[in-house]
Amino acid sequence: MHILAHVTAPDANLALVLKVLPALVVLLLTAAICGRLAQLVMQPRVLGEMVAGVLLGPTLFGWLFPEAQAALFPPEVRPVLYVLSTIGLTLYMFLVGAGIEQGAQTPGEFRKAGVLAASGIVPSLLLGAATGFLLYDLLSRPDVPPFQFALFVGGALSLTAFPMLARILYERGLEHTPIGRLTLLAASIDDALAWCILAVLSAMHLGGGAGGALPTIALTALFAVVMLKVVAPLLRPMGRTVARTGRLGPTAMYVVILVPLAAGWVTDWIGVYSVFGGFFAGLAMPRDPAFRQALHSRMMELVSTLLLPTFFTFSGLNTQLGGIAGGAMLGAFGLILAAGFAGKYFGCSLAMRGIGFGKRESYAVGALMNARGLMILIFINIGLAQGMITQELFAMLVLVAVLTTAGALPLYKLALPDRLEAGARAEAPAEERPVEARSPSP
C-alpha cells in the first residue's frame, strides 16, 4: 500500500518537468525551422531564431491560439525559462568577451579602430538620447528620470552585434583583412562601452539615483580590475596547456564553466546583472588563438542551440507588438528606427572614408556595424527586468533589432558584391587567408 501510494502521489517536481520539456521541444523546433528559413533567404540563422521567439509570444501564437499558448507556457514554466535564459546569456557573453581581439597587428590600427568605434557609438548615442528626450512623455515609465530614459535609448541604439559581425567576416574570409580587423576591433569597443553605459544605468536605477549608485559603480569597477589583473594571470597556464594539447580537458572545462557563472553571481550580487560578470570573465580568459578556438568549438554550439533559443522565446513572451499600433506609437517607432540606422550607418561610413577607405568598403562596414542582433535584445531585456523601460518601448526595440539585423547582409552585399569582396580578401597576409582564397580555382 505504501509503495502504491508513493507511485500514485503527485510529484510537484515531475509535474514541472512535464510542463517544461514540451515548452523546450516546441521552442527549439520553432527556432530550428525559422533559423533554416532565414538561411534560405541569405540571412543569419540568429535572425530566424529572433523571429521565432516573437512568433511564439502573444503577437502571433498567443493571438491565434491563446489557450494553447497559455497551456504551453504557463506561469510556473516562465521562471524556469528565465533561469535557463540567464545562464545562456552569461555563457554567451563569456564567449563574446573571450573572442574579443585585444591586440593590433599593424601600426595605427588601434587609432583607426578608435575613430571607427567613436563614429559608431557617438552619433547613435546622441541621436538616440535626443529621440528619448523627445518621446519621454509617450514611452517612459513615470519613475524613470528623463536623463536615464534618454541614455538607455541611446545606449541601446549604439550597440553593434559583435558576434554576428564576426561570424559574417569569418564566413567570408575577411577576418584578417584590414577592413575585417578594423571592424572587429571597433565593434568590440562599441559593445564594451555600451555595456558600461548599461552598468551605470542599472546602478543608478537600482541605487536610487547617482549618489546611491556610487557604491555599485565602485564595486563594479573593482570587480573588473580583479578579473583583468588578478584572475587573468592565474588562467594563463591553462591557456598554454590547452594551446599545447589542442583540447579542453575535464579540468579546463570545469574552470571555463565555473569562472563565468561565479563572476555572474558576483555581479548579480553587486546589482549590475550576471551578463556583465560573464563578459568580464571572457575578457580574463587566455588570449592564445588555439585556446579561444577550443573554447568556442566546445561551448558555442550548446549555448546557441539550446540556451539562446530559450532566451529568444522568453523575450518573445514579453513582446506585444499590438501595443505599438496607432499613429503616435508607429511614429515613435519610425523615429527610433531612423535614429538608430542613421547614427550607425552614416557615422561609420563617413569615418571609414575619413581614414582612407574607398566608398564601397566604407558603406559595407556601415551596413555591418548597423546590425544589432542579439546584443540589443540582451540590453533591453535587462532594462525591462529592472523596470527601466515599458513594454511598448521593449517591443519597438525588438523590431529595431530584427530590422537592422535583416538589413545588414543585403546592404553589405550591395556595397561590396562578390567580385569586389575577392579583392578585399587578397589584402590579407597569405598565411592568414582562407584556403579557398589562397588557392587558385580548379
XYZ file of C-alpha atoms in Angstrom:
442
model
C 0.000 0.000 0.000
C 2.815 2.381 0.863
C 4.527 1.680 -2.460
C 1.287 2.235 -4.376
C 0.667 5.478 -2.558
C 4.197 6.613 -3.371
C 3.713 5.862 -7.067
C 0.322 7.485 -7.408
C 1.014 10.532 -5.236
C 1.544 13.699 -7.265
C 5.158 14.759 -7.602
C 5.410 18.540 -7.964
C 8.919 18.377 -9.438
C 7.905 15.779 -12.022
C 4.818 17.812 -12.881
C 7.019 20.843 -13.509
C 9.399 18.814 -15.690
C 6.444 17.545 -17.734
C 5.487 21.164 -18.372
C 8.986 22.491 -19.097
C 10.041 19.776 -21.557
C 7.169 20.332 -24.049
C 7.881 24.070 -23.953
C 11.560 23.440 -24.726
C 10.696 20.992 -27.534
C 8.332 23.461 -29.205
C 10.647 26.454 -28.888
C 13.642 24.501 -30.215
C 11.661 23.145 -33.185
C 10.360 26.622 -33.983
C 13.865 28.116 -33.683
C 15.329 25.402 -35.924
C 12.674 25.906 -38.624
C 12.823 29.701 -38.567
C 16.633 29.618 -38.456
C 16.717 27.401 -41.535
C 14.219 29.621 -43.363
C 16.391 32.634 -42.579
C 19.425 30.898 -44.077
C 17.439 30.069 -47.219
C 16.894 33.798 -47.813
C 20.588 34.591 -47.187
C 20.115 35.795 -43.618
C 21.992 34.666 -40.479
C 20.367 31.856 -38.501
C 20.152 34.049 -35.414
C 17.683 36.340 -37.216
C 15.280 33.441 -37.732
C 15.671 32.445 -34.089
C 14.877 36.001 -33.007
C 11.732 35.985 -35.157
C 10.787 32.551 -33.766
C 10.783 33.978 -30.246
C 8.435 36.794 -31.284
C 6.117 34.358 -33.138
C 5.738 32.196 -30.018
C 4.716 35.197 -27.946
C 1.370 36.997 -27.735
C 1.863 38.696 -31.101
C 1.039 35.601 -33.203
C 0.778 32.285 -31.320
C -0.953 33.882 -28.353
C -3.262 35.810 -30.666
C -4.254 32.848 -32.849
C -4.278 30.149 -30.155
C -4.417 31.832 -26.746
C -5.427 28.687 -24.850
C -2.677 26.592 -26.455
C -0.063 29.249 -25.717
C -1.210 29.560 -22.122
C -1.024 25.774 -21.733
C 2.431 25.562 -23.328
C 3.936 28.491 -21.399
C 2.055 28.602 -18.073
C 3.218 30.966 -15.306
C 5.185 28.253 -13.492
C 7.252 27.477 -16.622
C 8.389 31.044 -17.212
C 10.754 31.232 -14.201
C 12.494 28.086 -15.485
C 12.867 29.680 -18.923
C 14.206 32.810 -17.221
C 16.851 30.818 -15.331
C 17.929 28.966 -18.492
C 17.987 32.283 -20.371
C 20.150 33.923 -17.713
C 22.635 31.036 -17.725
C 22.675 31.097 -21.520
C 23.255 34.853 -21.701
C 26.010 34.703 -19.087
C 27.828 31.962 -21.001
C 27.191 33.651 -24.348
C 28.606 36.969 -23.155
C 31.509 34.998 -21.719
C 32.219 33.627 -25.197
C 31.847 37.118 -26.682
C 34.372 38.510 -24.204
C 36.752 35.614 -24.826
C 36.546 36.229 -28.571
C 37.297 39.960 -28.500
C 40.630 40.754 -30.103
C 42.808 42.761 -27.729
C 45.820 43.413 -29.914
C 46.687 45.275 -33.088
C 48.693 43.832 -35.977
C 49.508 46.951 -37.961
C 50.732 50.411 -36.890
C 47.898 52.834 -36.240
C 45.237 50.097 -36.192
C 44.047 50.947 -32.697
C 43.810 54.626 -33.590
C 41.735 53.876 -36.692
C 39.574 51.405 -34.765
C 39.018 54.063 -32.107
C 37.885 56.554 -34.763
C 35.502 53.981 -36.263
C 34.192 52.976 -32.831
C 33.584 56.604 -31.862
C 31.782 57.220 -35.149
C 29.583 54.214 -34.408
C 28.704 54.989 -30.816
C 28.664 58.799 -30.536
C 26.149 59.663 -33.323
C 23.877 56.760 -32.309
C 24.097 57.706 -28.647
C 23.341 61.377 -29.324
C 20.523 60.713 -31.813
C 19.074 58.002 -29.585
C 19.238 60.210 -26.488
C 17.620 63.110 -28.353
C 14.871 60.752 -29.511
C 14.481 59.513 -25.935
C 14.016 63.047 -24.606
C 11.508 63.754 -27.374
C 9.471 60.601 -26.653
C 9.809 60.606 -22.870
C 6.187 61.540 -22.113
C 4.875 58.933 -24.556
C 7.059 55.917 -23.792
C 8.765 56.234 -20.405
C 7.773 54.865 -17.033
C 6.923 57.697 -14.616
C 9.525 56.563 -12.065
C 12.411 56.803 -14.563
C 14.014 60.275 -14.902
C 14.268 61.752 -18.421
C 18.088 61.574 -18.437
C 18.119 57.844 -17.577
C 15.447 57.092 -20.170
C 17.225 59.043 -22.895
C 20.585 57.449 -22.059
C 19.004 53.986 -22.169
C 17.577 54.572 -25.663
C 20.890 55.998 -26.868
C 22.864 53.127 -25.333
C 20.614 50.503 -26.919
C 20.935 52.089 -30.365
C 24.730 52.403 -30.056
C 25.237 48.611 -29.885
C 26.670 46.501 -32.693
C 26.056 42.761 -32.972
C 29.734 41.911 -32.484
C 29.282 38.085 -32.580
C 27.178 38.226 -35.754
C 29.619 40.647 -37.355
C 32.484 38.305 -36.506
C 30.620 35.337 -37.953
C 29.908 37.122 -41.239
C 33.540 38.171 -41.604
C 34.855 34.689 -40.751
C 32.446 33.004 -43.167
C 33.554 35.339 -45.938
C 37.282 35.048 -45.196
C 37.670 38.728 -44.295
C 38.646 38.497 -40.618
C 42.377 39.088 -41.282
C 41.966 41.817 -43.893
C 42.420 45.475 -42.903
C 38.675 46.071 -43.215
C 37.868 42.949 -41.194
C 40.259 43.555 -38.304
C 39.334 47.222 -38.085
C 35.622 46.441 -37.988
C 36.024 43.735 -35.334
C 38.127 45.979 -33.101
C 35.690 48.891 -33.459
C 32.629 46.707 -32.789
C 34.212 45.255 -29.656
C 34.960 48.769 -28.355
C 31.390 49.892 -29.126
C 29.850 46.966 -27.302
C 32.150 47.277 -24.291
C 31.226 50.967 -23.949
C 27.512 50.218 -24.354
C 27.685 47.599 -21.585
C 29.453 50.128 -19.371
C 26.600 52.571 -20.022
C 24.055 49.915 -19.058
C 26.021 49.020 -15.923
C 25.963 52.684 -14.855
C 22.245 52.961 -15.693
C 21.461 49.810 -13.702
C 23.426 51.102 -10.749
C 21.676 54.498 -10.897
C 18.221 52.948 -11.272
C 18.585 50.321 -8.561
C 20.618 52.601 -6.314
C 18.043 55.351 -6.244
C 19.963 57.966 -8.202
C 23.537 58.963 -8.957
C 24.540 59.212 -5.283
C 23.052 55.871 -4.319
C 24.682 54.253 -7.346
C 28.254 55.175 -6.349
C 28.871 52.046 -4.214
C 27.573 49.810 -7.012
C 29.698 51.579 -9.625
C 32.765 51.360 -7.373
C 32.213 47.646 -6.720
C 31.733 47.014 -10.447
C 34.991 48.809 -11.252
C 36.770 46.834 -8.520
C 35.344 43.587 -9.899
C 36.602 44.449 -13.400
C 40.096 45.214 -12.080
C 40.220 41.946 -10.119
C 39.099 39.917 -13.155
C 41.599 41.520 -15.550
C 44.583 41.954 -13.214
C 44.273 39.013 -10.788
C 42.148 36.278 -12.371
C 43.511 36.677 -15.917
C 47.175 35.952 -14.962
C 46.050 32.914 -12.948
C 44.349 31.484 -16.033
C 47.324 31.863 -18.404
C 48.918 28.480 -17.564
C 45.628 26.806 -18.503
C 45.716 28.648 -21.820
C 49.242 27.417 -22.529
C 48.233 23.842 -21.695
C 45.223 23.958 -23.993
C 47.289 25.588 -26.741
C 49.842 22.780 -26.437
C 47.326 19.890 -26.396
C 44.740 21.448 -28.687
C 41.808 20.460 -26.481
C 39.946 21.476 -23.338
C 40.330 18.653 -20.816
C 37.889 17.948 -17.962
C 39.671 20.276 -15.514
C 39.754 23.120 -18.025
C 36.057 22.596 -18.786
C 35.208 22.927 -15.107
C 37.199 26.163 -14.989
C 35.627 27.725 -18.078
C 32.139 26.925 -16.781
C 32.701 27.883 -13.141
C 34.520 31.182 -13.771
C 31.730 32.895 -15.787
C 28.952 31.514 -13.568
C 30.762 32.629 -10.395
C 31.504 36.017 -11.978
C 27.831 36.320 -12.971
C 26.783 35.527 -9.388
C 29.131 38.238 -8.061
C 27.854 40.906 -10.465
C 24.252 39.937 -9.694
C 25.083 40.409 -6.012
C 26.671 43.780 -6.803
C 23.492 44.713 -8.665
C 24.509 45.028 -12.326
C 23.216 41.696 -13.767
C 25.074 38.483 -14.456
C 25.874 39.103 -18.134
C 28.474 41.685 -17.073
C 30.205 39.041 -14.980
C 30.188 36.649 -17.912
C 31.598 39.310 -20.234
C 34.486 40.212 -17.921
C 35.165 36.523 -17.296
C 35.598 36.176 -21.060
C 37.963 39.136 -21.195
C 40.030 37.448 -18.459
C 40.442 34.234 -20.445
C 43.816 33.434 -22.088
C 44.264 35.110 -25.466
C 46.015 32.184 -27.205
C 44.250 31.619 -30.560
C 44.315 27.846 -30.015
C 42.645 28.219 -26.617
C 39.978 30.514 -27.999
C 39.274 28.125 -30.855
C 38.988 25.146 -28.494
C 36.719 27.104 -26.144
C 34.448 28.256 -28.942
C 34.164 24.817 -30.533
C 33.289 23.121 -27.217
C 30.744 25.613 -25.883
C 29.173 27.716 -28.624
C 27.005 25.022 -30.198
C 25.331 24.065 -26.925
C 24.837 27.682 -25.903
C 23.490 28.775 -29.295
C 21.342 25.672 -29.896
C 19.652 25.231 -26.501
C 20.078 28.263 -24.287
C 19.809 31.194 -26.717
C 16.539 29.990 -28.339
C 15.174 29.779 -24.795
C 16.172 33.424 -24.313
C 14.556 34.428 -27.625
C 11.317 32.740 -26.584
C 11.389 34.362 -23.150
C 11.884 37.717 -24.907
C 9.037 36.897 -27.288
C 6.688 36.198 -24.383
C 7.328 39.794 -23.270
C 6.866 41.261 -26.763
C 3.385 42.544 -27.610
C 3.589 44.271 -30.969
C -0.095 45.142 -30.789
C 0.860 47.668 -28.130
C 2.604 49.862 -30.695
C -0.365 50.190 -33.042
C -1.736 53.644 -33.726
C -0.317 56.761 -35.295
C 1.612 58.112 -32.311
C 3.240 54.780 -31.483
C 4.107 53.987 -35.102
C 5.565 57.472 -35.485
C 7.665 56.951 -32.361
C 8.891 53.608 -33.657
C 9.818 55.160 -37.018
C 11.768 57.890 -35.246
C 13.693 55.395 -33.099
C 14.478 53.193 -36.114
C 15.636 56.185 -38.193
C 17.853 57.478 -35.370
C 19.448 54.081 -34.850
C 20.007 53.416 -38.546
C 21.349 56.845 -39.470
C 23.689 57.097 -36.493
C 25.472 53.805 -37.181
C 25.276 53.525 -40.953
C 26.275 57.034 -41.949
C 28.521 57.661 -38.952
C 30.645 54.577 -39.598
C 30.622 55.008 -43.386
C 31.879 58.585 -43.162
C 34.528 57.600 -40.626
C 35.819 54.851 -42.926
C 36.065 57.349 -45.762
C 37.920 59.719 -43.463
C 40.595 57.153 -42.567
C 41.303 56.304 -46.176
C 38.973 53.506 -47.322
C 37.011 53.513 -50.573
C 33.328 54.331 -50.860
C 32.162 50.733 -51.314
C 34.202 49.361 -48.425
C 33.037 52.234 -46.221
C 29.348 51.590 -46.842
C 29.890 47.849 -46.412
C 31.325 48.473 -42.938
C 28.484 50.885 -42.163
C 25.991 48.134 -43.008
C 27.704 45.550 -40.788
C 28.160 47.925 -37.849
C 24.455 48.800 -38.056
C 23.336 45.244 -37.223
C 22.291 44.908 -33.583
C 21.163 41.288 -33.445
C 21.213 39.503 -30.118
C 23.169 42.207 -28.279
C 20.327 44.735 -28.199
C 17.905 42.014 -27.062
C 20.124 41.295 -24.067
C 20.389 45.020 -23.368
C 16.644 45.689 -23.441
C 15.731 42.514 -21.524
C 17.890 43.769 -18.668
C 16.147 47.138 -18.894
C 12.715 45.500 -18.818
C 13.612 43.166 -15.946
C 14.914 46.086 -13.883
C 11.903 48.296 -14.597
C 13.778 50.889 -16.665
C 11.555 50.686 -19.779
C 7.950 49.990 -20.728
C 6.569 47.028 -22.674
C 5.882 49.377 -25.607
C 9.482 50.578 -25.883
C 10.669 46.998 -25.432
C 8.534 45.874 -28.399
C 9.811 48.753 -30.544
C 13.443 47.925 -29.810
C 12.812 44.228 -30.565
C 11.617 45.328 -34.016
C 14.677 47.565 -34.389
C 16.856 44.530 -33.603
C 15.099 42.388 -36.222
C 15.064 45.030 -38.967
C 18.658 46.262 -38.576
C 19.916 42.679 -38.417
C 17.893 41.721 -41.505
C 19.250 44.700 -43.426
C 22.926 44.183 -42.596
C 23.885 41.483 -45.093
C 21.836 42.786 -48.074
C 23.266 46.299 -47.615
C 26.753 44.836 -47.232
C 26.468 42.818 -50.452
C 25.005 45.811 -52.273
C 28.060 47.862 -51.330
C 30.638 45.074 -51.726
C 29.472 42.372 -54.169
C 31.379 39.099 -54.502
C 33.698 40.258 -57.288
C 34.926 43.191 -55.179
C 34.978 41.183 -51.956
C 37.544 38.831 -53.517
C 39.866 41.805 -53.903
C 39.412 42.674 -50.239
C 40.319 39.099 -49.231
C 43.501 39.365 -51.269
C 44.687 42.108 -48.913
C 45.038 39.626 -46.045
C 48.503 38.161 -45.383
C 48.946 34.986 -47.445
C 49.302 32.756 -44.382
C 46.076 34.179 -42.895
C 43.850 33.828 -45.937
C 41.256 31.069 -46.035
C 42.248 28.097 -48.201
C 39.736 28.933 -50.891
C 41.132 32.474 -51.058
C 44.767 31.329 -51.278
C 44.343 28.531 -53.795
C 43.553 29.107 -57.465
C 40.190 27.808 -58.617
C 40.346 24.488 -60.466
